[in-house]
Short mmCIF file of C-alpha atoms in Angstrom, two decimals:
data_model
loop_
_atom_site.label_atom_id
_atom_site.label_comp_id
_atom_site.label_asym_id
_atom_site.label_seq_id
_atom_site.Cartn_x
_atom_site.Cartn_y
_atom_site.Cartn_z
CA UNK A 1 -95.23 56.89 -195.97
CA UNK A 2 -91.67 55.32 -196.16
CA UNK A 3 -91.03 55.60 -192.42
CA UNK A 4 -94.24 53.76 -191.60
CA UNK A 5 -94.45 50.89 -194.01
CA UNK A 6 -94.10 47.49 -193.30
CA UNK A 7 -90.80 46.14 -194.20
CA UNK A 8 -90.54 42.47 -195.65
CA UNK A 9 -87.34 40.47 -195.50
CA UNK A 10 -87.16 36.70 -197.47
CA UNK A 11 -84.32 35.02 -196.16
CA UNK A 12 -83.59 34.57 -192.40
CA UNK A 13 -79.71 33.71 -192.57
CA UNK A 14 -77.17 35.87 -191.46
CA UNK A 15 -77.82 38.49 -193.60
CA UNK A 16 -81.30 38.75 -193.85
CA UNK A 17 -82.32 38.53 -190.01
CA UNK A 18 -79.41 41.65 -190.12
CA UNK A 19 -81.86 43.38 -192.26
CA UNK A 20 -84.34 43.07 -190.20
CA UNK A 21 -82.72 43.84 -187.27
CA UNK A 22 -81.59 47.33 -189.05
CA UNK A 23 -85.45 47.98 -190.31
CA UNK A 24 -86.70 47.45 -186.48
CA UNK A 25 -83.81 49.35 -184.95
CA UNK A 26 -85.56 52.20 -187.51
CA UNK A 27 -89.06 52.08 -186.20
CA UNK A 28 -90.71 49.23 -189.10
CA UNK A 29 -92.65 46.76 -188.61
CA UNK A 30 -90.76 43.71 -190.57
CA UNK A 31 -92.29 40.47 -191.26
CA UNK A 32 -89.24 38.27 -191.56
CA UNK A 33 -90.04 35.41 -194.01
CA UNK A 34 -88.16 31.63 -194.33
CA UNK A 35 -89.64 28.38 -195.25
CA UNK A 36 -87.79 26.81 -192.61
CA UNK A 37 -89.35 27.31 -188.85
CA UNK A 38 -85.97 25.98 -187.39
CA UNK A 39 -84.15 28.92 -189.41
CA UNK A 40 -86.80 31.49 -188.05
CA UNK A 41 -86.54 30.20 -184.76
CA UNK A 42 -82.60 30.57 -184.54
CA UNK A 43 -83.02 33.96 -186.83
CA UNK A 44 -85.46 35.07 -183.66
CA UNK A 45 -83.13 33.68 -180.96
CA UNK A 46 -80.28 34.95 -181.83
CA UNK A 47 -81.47 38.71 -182.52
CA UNK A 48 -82.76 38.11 -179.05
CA UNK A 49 -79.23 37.25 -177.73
CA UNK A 50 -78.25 40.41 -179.34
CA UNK A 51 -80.61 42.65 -178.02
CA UNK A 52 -79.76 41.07 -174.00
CA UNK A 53 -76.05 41.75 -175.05
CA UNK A 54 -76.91 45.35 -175.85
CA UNK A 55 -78.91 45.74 -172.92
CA UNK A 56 -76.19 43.88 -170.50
CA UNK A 57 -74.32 47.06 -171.37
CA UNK A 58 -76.24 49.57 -170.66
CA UNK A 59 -76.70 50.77 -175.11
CA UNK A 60 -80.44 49.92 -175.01
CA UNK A 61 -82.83 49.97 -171.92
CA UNK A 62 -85.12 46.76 -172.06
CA UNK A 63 -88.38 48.23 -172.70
CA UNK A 64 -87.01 49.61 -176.10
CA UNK A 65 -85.18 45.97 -176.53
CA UNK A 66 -88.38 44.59 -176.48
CA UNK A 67 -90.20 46.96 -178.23
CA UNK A 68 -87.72 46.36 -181.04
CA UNK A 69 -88.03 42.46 -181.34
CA UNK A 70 -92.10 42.96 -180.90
CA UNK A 71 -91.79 44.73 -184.24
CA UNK A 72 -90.26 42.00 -185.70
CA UNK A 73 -92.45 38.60 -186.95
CA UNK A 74 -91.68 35.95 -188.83
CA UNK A 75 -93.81 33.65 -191.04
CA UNK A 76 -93.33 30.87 -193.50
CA UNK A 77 -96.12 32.03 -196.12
CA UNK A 78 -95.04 34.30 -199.35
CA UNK A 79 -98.61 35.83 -198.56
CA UNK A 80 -98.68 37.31 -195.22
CA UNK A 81 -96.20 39.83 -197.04
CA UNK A 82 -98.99 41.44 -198.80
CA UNK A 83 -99.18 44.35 -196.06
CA UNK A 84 -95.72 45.26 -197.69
CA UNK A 85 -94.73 48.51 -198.83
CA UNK A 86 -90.90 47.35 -199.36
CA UNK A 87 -89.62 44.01 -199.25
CA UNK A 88 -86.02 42.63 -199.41
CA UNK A 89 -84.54 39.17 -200.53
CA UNK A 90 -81.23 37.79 -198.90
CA UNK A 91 -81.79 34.57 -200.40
CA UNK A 92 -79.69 32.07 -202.49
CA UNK A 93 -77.42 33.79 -204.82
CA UNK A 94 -79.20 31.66 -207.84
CA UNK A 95 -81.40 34.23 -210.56
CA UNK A 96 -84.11 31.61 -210.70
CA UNK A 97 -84.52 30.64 -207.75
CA UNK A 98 -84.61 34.76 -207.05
CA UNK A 99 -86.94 35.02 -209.97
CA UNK A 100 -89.20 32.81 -208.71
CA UNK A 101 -89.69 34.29 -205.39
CA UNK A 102 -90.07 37.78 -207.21
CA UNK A 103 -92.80 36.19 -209.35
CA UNK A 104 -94.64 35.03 -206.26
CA UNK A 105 -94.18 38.35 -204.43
CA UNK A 106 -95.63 40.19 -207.33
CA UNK A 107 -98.74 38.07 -207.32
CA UNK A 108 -99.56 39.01 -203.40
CA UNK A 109 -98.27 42.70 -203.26
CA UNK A 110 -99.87 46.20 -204.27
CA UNK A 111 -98.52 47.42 -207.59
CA UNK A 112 -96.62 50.60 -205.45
CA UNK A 113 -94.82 48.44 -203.29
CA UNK A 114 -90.88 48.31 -203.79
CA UNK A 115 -89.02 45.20 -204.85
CA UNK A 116 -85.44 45.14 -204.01
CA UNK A 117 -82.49 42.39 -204.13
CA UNK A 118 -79.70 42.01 -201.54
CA UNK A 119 -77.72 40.21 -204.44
CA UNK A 120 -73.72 40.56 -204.67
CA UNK A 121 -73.22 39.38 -208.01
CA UNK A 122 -76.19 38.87 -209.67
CA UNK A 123 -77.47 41.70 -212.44
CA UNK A 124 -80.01 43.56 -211.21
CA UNK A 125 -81.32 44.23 -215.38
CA UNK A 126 -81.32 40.98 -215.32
CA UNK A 127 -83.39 40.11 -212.32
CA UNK A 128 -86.02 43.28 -212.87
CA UNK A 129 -86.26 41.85 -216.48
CA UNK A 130 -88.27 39.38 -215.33
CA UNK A 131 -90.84 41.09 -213.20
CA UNK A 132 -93.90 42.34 -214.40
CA UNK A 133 -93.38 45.51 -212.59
CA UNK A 134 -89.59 45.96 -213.32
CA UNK A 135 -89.99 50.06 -212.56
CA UNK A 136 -90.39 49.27 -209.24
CA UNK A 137 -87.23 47.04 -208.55
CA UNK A 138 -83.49 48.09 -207.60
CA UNK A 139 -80.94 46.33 -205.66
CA UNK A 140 -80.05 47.10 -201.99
CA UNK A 141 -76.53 45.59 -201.40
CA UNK A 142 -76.06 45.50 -197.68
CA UNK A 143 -72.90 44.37 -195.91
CA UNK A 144 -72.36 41.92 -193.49
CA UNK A 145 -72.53 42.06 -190.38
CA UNK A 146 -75.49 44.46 -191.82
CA UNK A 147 -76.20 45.75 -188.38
CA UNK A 148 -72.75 47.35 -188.03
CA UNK A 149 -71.76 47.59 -191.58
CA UNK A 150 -72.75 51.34 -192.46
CA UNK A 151 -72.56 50.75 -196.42
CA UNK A 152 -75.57 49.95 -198.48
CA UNK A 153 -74.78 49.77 -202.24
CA UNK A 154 -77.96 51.24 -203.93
CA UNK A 155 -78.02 49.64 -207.78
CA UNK A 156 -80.86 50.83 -210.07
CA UNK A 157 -81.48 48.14 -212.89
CA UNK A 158 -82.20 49.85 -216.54
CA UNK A 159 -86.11 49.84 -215.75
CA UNK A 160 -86.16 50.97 -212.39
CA UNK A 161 -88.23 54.26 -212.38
CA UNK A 162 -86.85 57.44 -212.05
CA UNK A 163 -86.86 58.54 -208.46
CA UNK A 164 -86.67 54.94 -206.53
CA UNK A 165 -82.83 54.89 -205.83
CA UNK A 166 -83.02 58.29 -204.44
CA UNK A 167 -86.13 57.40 -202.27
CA UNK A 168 -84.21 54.04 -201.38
CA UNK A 169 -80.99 56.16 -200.78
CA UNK A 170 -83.11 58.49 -198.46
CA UNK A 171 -84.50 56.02 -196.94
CA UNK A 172 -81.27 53.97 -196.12
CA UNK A 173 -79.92 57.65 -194.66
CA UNK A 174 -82.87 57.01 -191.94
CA UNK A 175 -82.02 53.73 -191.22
CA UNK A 176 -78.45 55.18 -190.34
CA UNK A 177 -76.67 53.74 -193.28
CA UNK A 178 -74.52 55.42 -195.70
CA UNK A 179 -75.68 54.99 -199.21
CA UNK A 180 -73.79 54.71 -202.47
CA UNK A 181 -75.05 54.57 -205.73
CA UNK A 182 -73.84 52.21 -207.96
CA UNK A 183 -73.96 50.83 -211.65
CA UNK A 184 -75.10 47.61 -212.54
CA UNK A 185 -72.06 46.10 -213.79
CA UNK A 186 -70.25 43.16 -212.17
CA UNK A 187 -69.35 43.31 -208.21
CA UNK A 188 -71.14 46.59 -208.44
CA UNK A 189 -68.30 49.05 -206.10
CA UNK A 190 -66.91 47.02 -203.61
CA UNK A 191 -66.28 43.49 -205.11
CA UNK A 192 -65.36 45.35 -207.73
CA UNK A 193 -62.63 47.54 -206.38
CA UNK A 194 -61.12 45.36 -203.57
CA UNK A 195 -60.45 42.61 -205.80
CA UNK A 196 -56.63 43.66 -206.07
CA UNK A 197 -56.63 43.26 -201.99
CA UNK A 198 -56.82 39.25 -202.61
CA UNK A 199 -55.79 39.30 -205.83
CA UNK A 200 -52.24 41.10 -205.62
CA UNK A 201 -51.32 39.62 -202.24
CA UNK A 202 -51.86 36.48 -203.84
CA UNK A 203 -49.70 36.97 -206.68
CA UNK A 204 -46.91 38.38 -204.13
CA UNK A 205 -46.99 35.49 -202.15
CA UNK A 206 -46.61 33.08 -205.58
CA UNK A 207 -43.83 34.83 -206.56
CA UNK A 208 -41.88 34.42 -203.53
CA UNK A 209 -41.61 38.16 -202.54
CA UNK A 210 -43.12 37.26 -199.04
CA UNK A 211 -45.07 35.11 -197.30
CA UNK A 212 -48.64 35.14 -196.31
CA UNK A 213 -47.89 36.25 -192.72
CA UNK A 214 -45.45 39.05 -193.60
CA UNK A 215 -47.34 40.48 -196.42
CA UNK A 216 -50.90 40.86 -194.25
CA UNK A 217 -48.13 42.70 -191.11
CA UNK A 218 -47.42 45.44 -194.20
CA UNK A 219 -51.08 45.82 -194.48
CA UNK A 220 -52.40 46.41 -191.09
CA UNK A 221 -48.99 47.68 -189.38
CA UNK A 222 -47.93 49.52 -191.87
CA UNK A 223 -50.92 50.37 -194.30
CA UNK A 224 -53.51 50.69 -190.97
CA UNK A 225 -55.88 48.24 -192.69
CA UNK A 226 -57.89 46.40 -190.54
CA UNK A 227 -57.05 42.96 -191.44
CA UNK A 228 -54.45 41.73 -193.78
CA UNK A 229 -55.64 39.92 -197.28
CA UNK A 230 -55.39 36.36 -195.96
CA UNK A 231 -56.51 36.53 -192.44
CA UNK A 232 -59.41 38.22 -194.35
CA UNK A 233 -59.84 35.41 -197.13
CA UNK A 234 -59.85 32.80 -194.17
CA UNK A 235 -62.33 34.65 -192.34
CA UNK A 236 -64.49 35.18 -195.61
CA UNK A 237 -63.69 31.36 -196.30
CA UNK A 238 -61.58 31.14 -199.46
CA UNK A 239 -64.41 28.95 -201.04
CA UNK A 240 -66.80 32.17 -201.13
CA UNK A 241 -63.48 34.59 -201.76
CA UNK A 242 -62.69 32.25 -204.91
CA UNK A 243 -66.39 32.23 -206.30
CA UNK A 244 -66.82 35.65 -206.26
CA UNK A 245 -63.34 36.51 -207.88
CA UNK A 246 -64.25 34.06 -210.43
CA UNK A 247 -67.54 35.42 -210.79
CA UNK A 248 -66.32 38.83 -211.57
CA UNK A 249 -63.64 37.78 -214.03
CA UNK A 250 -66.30 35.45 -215.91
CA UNK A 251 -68.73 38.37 -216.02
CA UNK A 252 -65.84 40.62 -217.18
CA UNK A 253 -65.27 38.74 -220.17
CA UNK A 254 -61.87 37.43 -218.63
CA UNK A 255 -60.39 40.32 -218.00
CA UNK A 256 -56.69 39.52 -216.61
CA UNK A 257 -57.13 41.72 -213.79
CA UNK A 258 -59.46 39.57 -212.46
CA UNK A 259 -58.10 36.42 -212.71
CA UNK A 260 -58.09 33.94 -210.01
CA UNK A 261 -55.39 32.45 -208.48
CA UNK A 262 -54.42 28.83 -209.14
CA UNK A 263 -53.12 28.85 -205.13
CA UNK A 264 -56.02 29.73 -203.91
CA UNK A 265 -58.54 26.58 -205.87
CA UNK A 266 -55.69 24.70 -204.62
CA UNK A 267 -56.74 25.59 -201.23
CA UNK A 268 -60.88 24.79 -201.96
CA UNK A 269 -59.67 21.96 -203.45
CA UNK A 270 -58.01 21.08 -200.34
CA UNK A 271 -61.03 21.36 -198.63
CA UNK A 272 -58.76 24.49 -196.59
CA UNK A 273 -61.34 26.84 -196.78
CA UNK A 274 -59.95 29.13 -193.48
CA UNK A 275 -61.62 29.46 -190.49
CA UNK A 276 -64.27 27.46 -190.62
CA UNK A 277 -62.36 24.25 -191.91
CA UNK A 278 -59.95 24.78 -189.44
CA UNK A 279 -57.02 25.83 -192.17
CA UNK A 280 -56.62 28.17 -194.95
CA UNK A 281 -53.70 30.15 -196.15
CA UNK A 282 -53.07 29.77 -191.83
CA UNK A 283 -53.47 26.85 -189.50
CA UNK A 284 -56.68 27.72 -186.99
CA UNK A 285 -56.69 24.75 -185.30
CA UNK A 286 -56.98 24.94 -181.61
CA UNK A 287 -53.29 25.39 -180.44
CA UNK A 288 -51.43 25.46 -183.73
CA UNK A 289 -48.37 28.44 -183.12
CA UNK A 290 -48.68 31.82 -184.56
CA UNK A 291 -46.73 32.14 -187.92
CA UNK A 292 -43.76 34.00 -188.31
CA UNK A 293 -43.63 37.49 -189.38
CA UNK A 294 -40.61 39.21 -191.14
CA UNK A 295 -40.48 42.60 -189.67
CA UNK A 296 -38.72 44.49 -192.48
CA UNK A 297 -40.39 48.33 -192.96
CA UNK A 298 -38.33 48.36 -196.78
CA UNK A 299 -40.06 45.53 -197.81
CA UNK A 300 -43.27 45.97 -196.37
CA UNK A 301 -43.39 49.26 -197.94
CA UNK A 302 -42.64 47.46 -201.05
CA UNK A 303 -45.67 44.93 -200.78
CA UNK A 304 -47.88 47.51 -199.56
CA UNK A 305 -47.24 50.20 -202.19
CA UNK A 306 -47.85 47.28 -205.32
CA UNK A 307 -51.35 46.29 -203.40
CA UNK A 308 -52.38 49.79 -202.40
CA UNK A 309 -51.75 50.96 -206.26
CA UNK A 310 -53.48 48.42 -207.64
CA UNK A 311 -56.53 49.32 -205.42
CA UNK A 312 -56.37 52.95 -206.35
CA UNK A 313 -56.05 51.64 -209.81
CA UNK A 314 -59.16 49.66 -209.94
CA UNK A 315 -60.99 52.67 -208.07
CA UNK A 316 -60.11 54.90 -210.56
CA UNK A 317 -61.05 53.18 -213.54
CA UNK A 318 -64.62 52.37 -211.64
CA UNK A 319 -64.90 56.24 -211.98
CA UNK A 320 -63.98 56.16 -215.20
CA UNK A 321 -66.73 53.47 -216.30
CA UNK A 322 -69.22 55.61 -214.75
CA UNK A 323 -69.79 52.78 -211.99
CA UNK A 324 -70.05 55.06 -209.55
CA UNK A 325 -69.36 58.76 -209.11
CA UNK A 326 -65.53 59.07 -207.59
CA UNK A 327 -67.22 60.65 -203.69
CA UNK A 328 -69.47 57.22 -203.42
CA UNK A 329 -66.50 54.84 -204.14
CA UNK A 330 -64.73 56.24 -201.71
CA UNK A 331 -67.71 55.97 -198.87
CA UNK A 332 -68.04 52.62 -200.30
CA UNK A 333 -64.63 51.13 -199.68
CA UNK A 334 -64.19 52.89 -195.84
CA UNK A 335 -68.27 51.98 -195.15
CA UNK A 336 -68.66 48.73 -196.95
CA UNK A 337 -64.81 47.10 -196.02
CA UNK A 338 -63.83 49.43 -193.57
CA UNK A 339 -60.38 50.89 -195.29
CA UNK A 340 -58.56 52.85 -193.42
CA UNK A 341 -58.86 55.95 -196.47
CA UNK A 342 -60.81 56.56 -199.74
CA UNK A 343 -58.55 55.40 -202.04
CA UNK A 344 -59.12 58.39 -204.38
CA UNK A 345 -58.05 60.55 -201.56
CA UNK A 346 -55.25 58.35 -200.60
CA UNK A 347 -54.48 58.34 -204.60
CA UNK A 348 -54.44 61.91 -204.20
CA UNK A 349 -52.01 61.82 -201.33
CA UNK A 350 -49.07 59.21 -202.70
CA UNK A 351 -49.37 61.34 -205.72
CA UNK A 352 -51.49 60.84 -209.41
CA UNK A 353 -48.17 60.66 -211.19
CA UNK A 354 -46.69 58.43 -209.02
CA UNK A 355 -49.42 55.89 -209.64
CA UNK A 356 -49.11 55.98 -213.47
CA UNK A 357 -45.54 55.35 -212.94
CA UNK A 358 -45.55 52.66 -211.20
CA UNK A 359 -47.98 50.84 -212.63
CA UNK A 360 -46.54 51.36 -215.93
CA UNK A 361 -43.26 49.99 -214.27
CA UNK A 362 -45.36 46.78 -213.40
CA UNK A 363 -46.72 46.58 -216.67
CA UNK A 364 -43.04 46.79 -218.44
CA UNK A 365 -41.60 44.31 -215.98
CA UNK A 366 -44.34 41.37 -216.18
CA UNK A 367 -46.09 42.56 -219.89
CA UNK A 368 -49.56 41.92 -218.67
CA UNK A 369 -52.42 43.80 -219.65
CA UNK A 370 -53.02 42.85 -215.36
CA UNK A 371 -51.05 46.13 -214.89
CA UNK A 372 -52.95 48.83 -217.51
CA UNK A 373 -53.30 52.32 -216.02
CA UNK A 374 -56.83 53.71 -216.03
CA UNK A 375 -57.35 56.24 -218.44
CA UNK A 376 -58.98 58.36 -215.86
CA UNK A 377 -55.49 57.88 -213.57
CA UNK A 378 -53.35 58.63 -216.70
CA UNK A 379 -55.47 61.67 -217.92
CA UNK A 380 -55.65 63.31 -214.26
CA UNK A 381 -51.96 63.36 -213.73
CA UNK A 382 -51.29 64.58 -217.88
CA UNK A 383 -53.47 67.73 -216.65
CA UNK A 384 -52.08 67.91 -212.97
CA UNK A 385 -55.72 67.88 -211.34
CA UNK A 386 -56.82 65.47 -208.12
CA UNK A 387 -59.13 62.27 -208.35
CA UNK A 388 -62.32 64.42 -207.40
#
C-alpha cells in the first residue's frame, strides 16, 4: 500500500518541489500543491531542467525522464489532495499558518491517510495538537537540496500512533534516504548538534584567535569538512543561520550554549546576509580578491580541536537527552550536513578523556556554563567505555 499511494506535497519552493522530485524518482504519483501558478510553473520547469541535465549525461534515459515528471502534477486546490495516502508540507515556517493548512487537509482526506511536517524548528506536539487526528501526524525533516541530501529526520510528536515513524522510516529507506529518528525537542538532531560549527567559529573569530578565512582553511584542510563555518553561513545566508540559532536558544530556555553572536546580527543588520547580498562574513561581489589565509598547521589544529570538541560535546549530550539514539546522530550529522565522521566515532578516536579535559579546561579559563561537559561524555570516560 505505501509504495503505491499517492504522495501530496504543499509547498512548491525549493524544498518542496525536492520532495516531490524524491517521491517520483520512487515510483508515486505526487500531486504537488501551491496557490501560486507562477510558483508551480517554475517548480515544474525547473525539475524539468533537472531531469534534461540528468539525461544530457547519460544517468537517466529520456523515456524514464519523462515518465518521472508525468507522475508529477500540480494544482492550486487543497481538495484535489483527497486521493492522498501521505501528504507533506514545506510551507512557511509559521504554526498557524501550518495549522491552518492541516485543518483544511483533514477536512478533504480519508481518516488513514498520513499527515507529516517538513518543519525545522517548529514542535511537532505542538503542531499534531491541533489536528483532529493527531495519531496520524509525525514530522519528516528533509534536507536541502532534498534530492541529494540522503538524511531525513523522522520526529514522532507525543500522539503519533505507535508504528507510523517506523512505517515512515521504512518508507524513507525506499525512497533511498537514510532515516534517523529523532525527539521532538528543539532543532531536533542536526540544528541541534551543529550549532557549535557557527557558534564556536564565531566566538574564535571575536576573540581575535583568527580570522574568518584562516579558521574555515583548519576546517576543510585540516579537519576534511566540506566547507568551513563562514563560507557555510554565507551560503546558508546569515539572516536564516541567525534565526535558527536564535530559535534554538529561545526554545532552550537561554541556554548559553546557544547563544547568538552579537557579530553575526551585526551582519543582518548590515543587510550582509552572504551570498545572496553580495557580502557576508566575505566579499562575493563579482571580482572582489580572495582573502588571505594564514597557513599555520599549530594553530589550525588549535581552532579545529576547540570547534570539533564542542561538536562532539553537543552530540553527546543529545544522546544523553534521549534525542536520539547515539548510531542515528551520527548518520544524521554525515547524511544531513555531510561531516566528514560521526562525531561519536570521531569522539571515540581523539579520545573520551581527552574531551572532558579539555572542555573542562575551557570551562576554567572563560567560567561559562557555554563549556559544561555532558554527563554522558564525563560518565563514559570515568568507566573507560566508547560513545556507542
Amino acid at each position: 500500500m505505501m509504495d503505491t499511494m499517492t504522495v501530496g506535497v504543499v509547498g512548491a519552493g525549493t524544498m518542496g518541489r525536492g520532495i516531490a522530485q524524491v517521491a517520483a524518482t520512487a515510483g508515486h504519483q505526487v500531486l504537488l500543491l501551491d496557490r501560486d501558478e507562477a510558483v508551480l510553473q517554475e517548480a515544474m520547469a525547473f525539475l524539468a531542467r533537472i531531469q534534461d541535465r540528468a539525461v544530457a549525461k547519460g544517468r537517466l534515459s529520456r523515456e524514464a525522464s519523462d515518465a518521472l515528471l508525468s507522475r508529477i502534477k500540480t494544482t492550486q486546490e487543497v481538495a484535489a489532495l483527497a486521493p492522498c495516502g501521505l501528504v507533506i508540507e514545506a510551507i512557511i515556517e509559521r504554526a498557524d499558518i501550518k495549522s491552518q493548512l492541516f485543518s483544511d487537509l483533514e477536512a478533504v482526506l480519508s481518516e488513514d491517510a498520513i499527515l507529516a511536517s517538513n518543519t525545522s524548528s517548529l514542535s511537532v506536539t505542538a503542531l499534531a495538537a491541533g489536528l483532529q487526528h493527531p495519531a496520524r501526524f509525525c514530522g519528516l525533516h528533509f534536507f536541502n537540496p532534498a534530492p541529494l541530501m540522503a538524511l531525513v529526520e523522522v520526529v514522532p510528536a507525543l500522539q503519533t500512533r505507535a508504528g507510523l515513524t517506523a512505517e515512515m522510516s521504512v518508507l524513507m529507506q525506499q525512497w533511498g534516504k537514510r532515516p534517523a529518528l529523532a525527539k521532538d525537542t528543539p532543532g531536533f538532531i542536526v540544528n541541534r548538534v551543529a550549532r557549535p560549527f557557527y557558534g564556536e567559529a564565531i566566538r574564535i573569530l571575536e576573540e581575535g584567535i583568527a580570522d574568518a578565512a584562516t579558521i574555515d582553511w583548519a576546517m576543510t584542510a585540516l579537519g576534511g569538512f566540506k566547507m568551513g563555518p563562514f563560507a557555510l553561513m554565507d551560503l546558508i545566508g546569515n539572516d536564516i543561520n541567525y534565526a535558527v540559532t536564535e530559535s534554538v536558544w529561545t526554545a532552550f530556555h537561554y541556554d548559553p550554549r546557544y547563544r547568538p553572536s552579537f557579530s553575526q546580527k551585526r551582519n543582518v543588520d548590515a543587510g550582509w546576509f552572504g551570498r545572496k547580498s553580495g557580502k557576508g562574513w566575505f566579499d562575493h561581489s563579482e571580482g572582489a580578491p580572495a582573502p588571505t589565509v594564514r597557513e599555520d598547521k599549530e594553530l589550525g589544529q588549535i581552532i579545529l580541536w576547540r570547534i570539533l570538541v564542542m561538536l562532539i560535546n553537543e552530540a553527546a549530550d543529545a544522546v544523553f537527552w534521549g534525542v536520539a539514539s547515539a548510531e542515528d546522530v551520527d548518520r544524521a550529522m554525515q547524511g544531513g550536513v555531510n561531516y566528514p565522521k560521526g562525531l561519536l566515532k570521531w569522539g571515540e578516536e581523539v579520545g573520551v578523556d581527552r574531551c572532558v579535559k579539555e572542555l573542562d579546561a575551557l570551562r576554567d579559563l572563560y567560567g561559562e556554563d557555554r563549556y559544561r561537559c555532558s554527563p554522558y561524555l564525563r560518565t563514559r570516560a570515568a568507566q573507560g567505555r566508547g560513545l556507542f
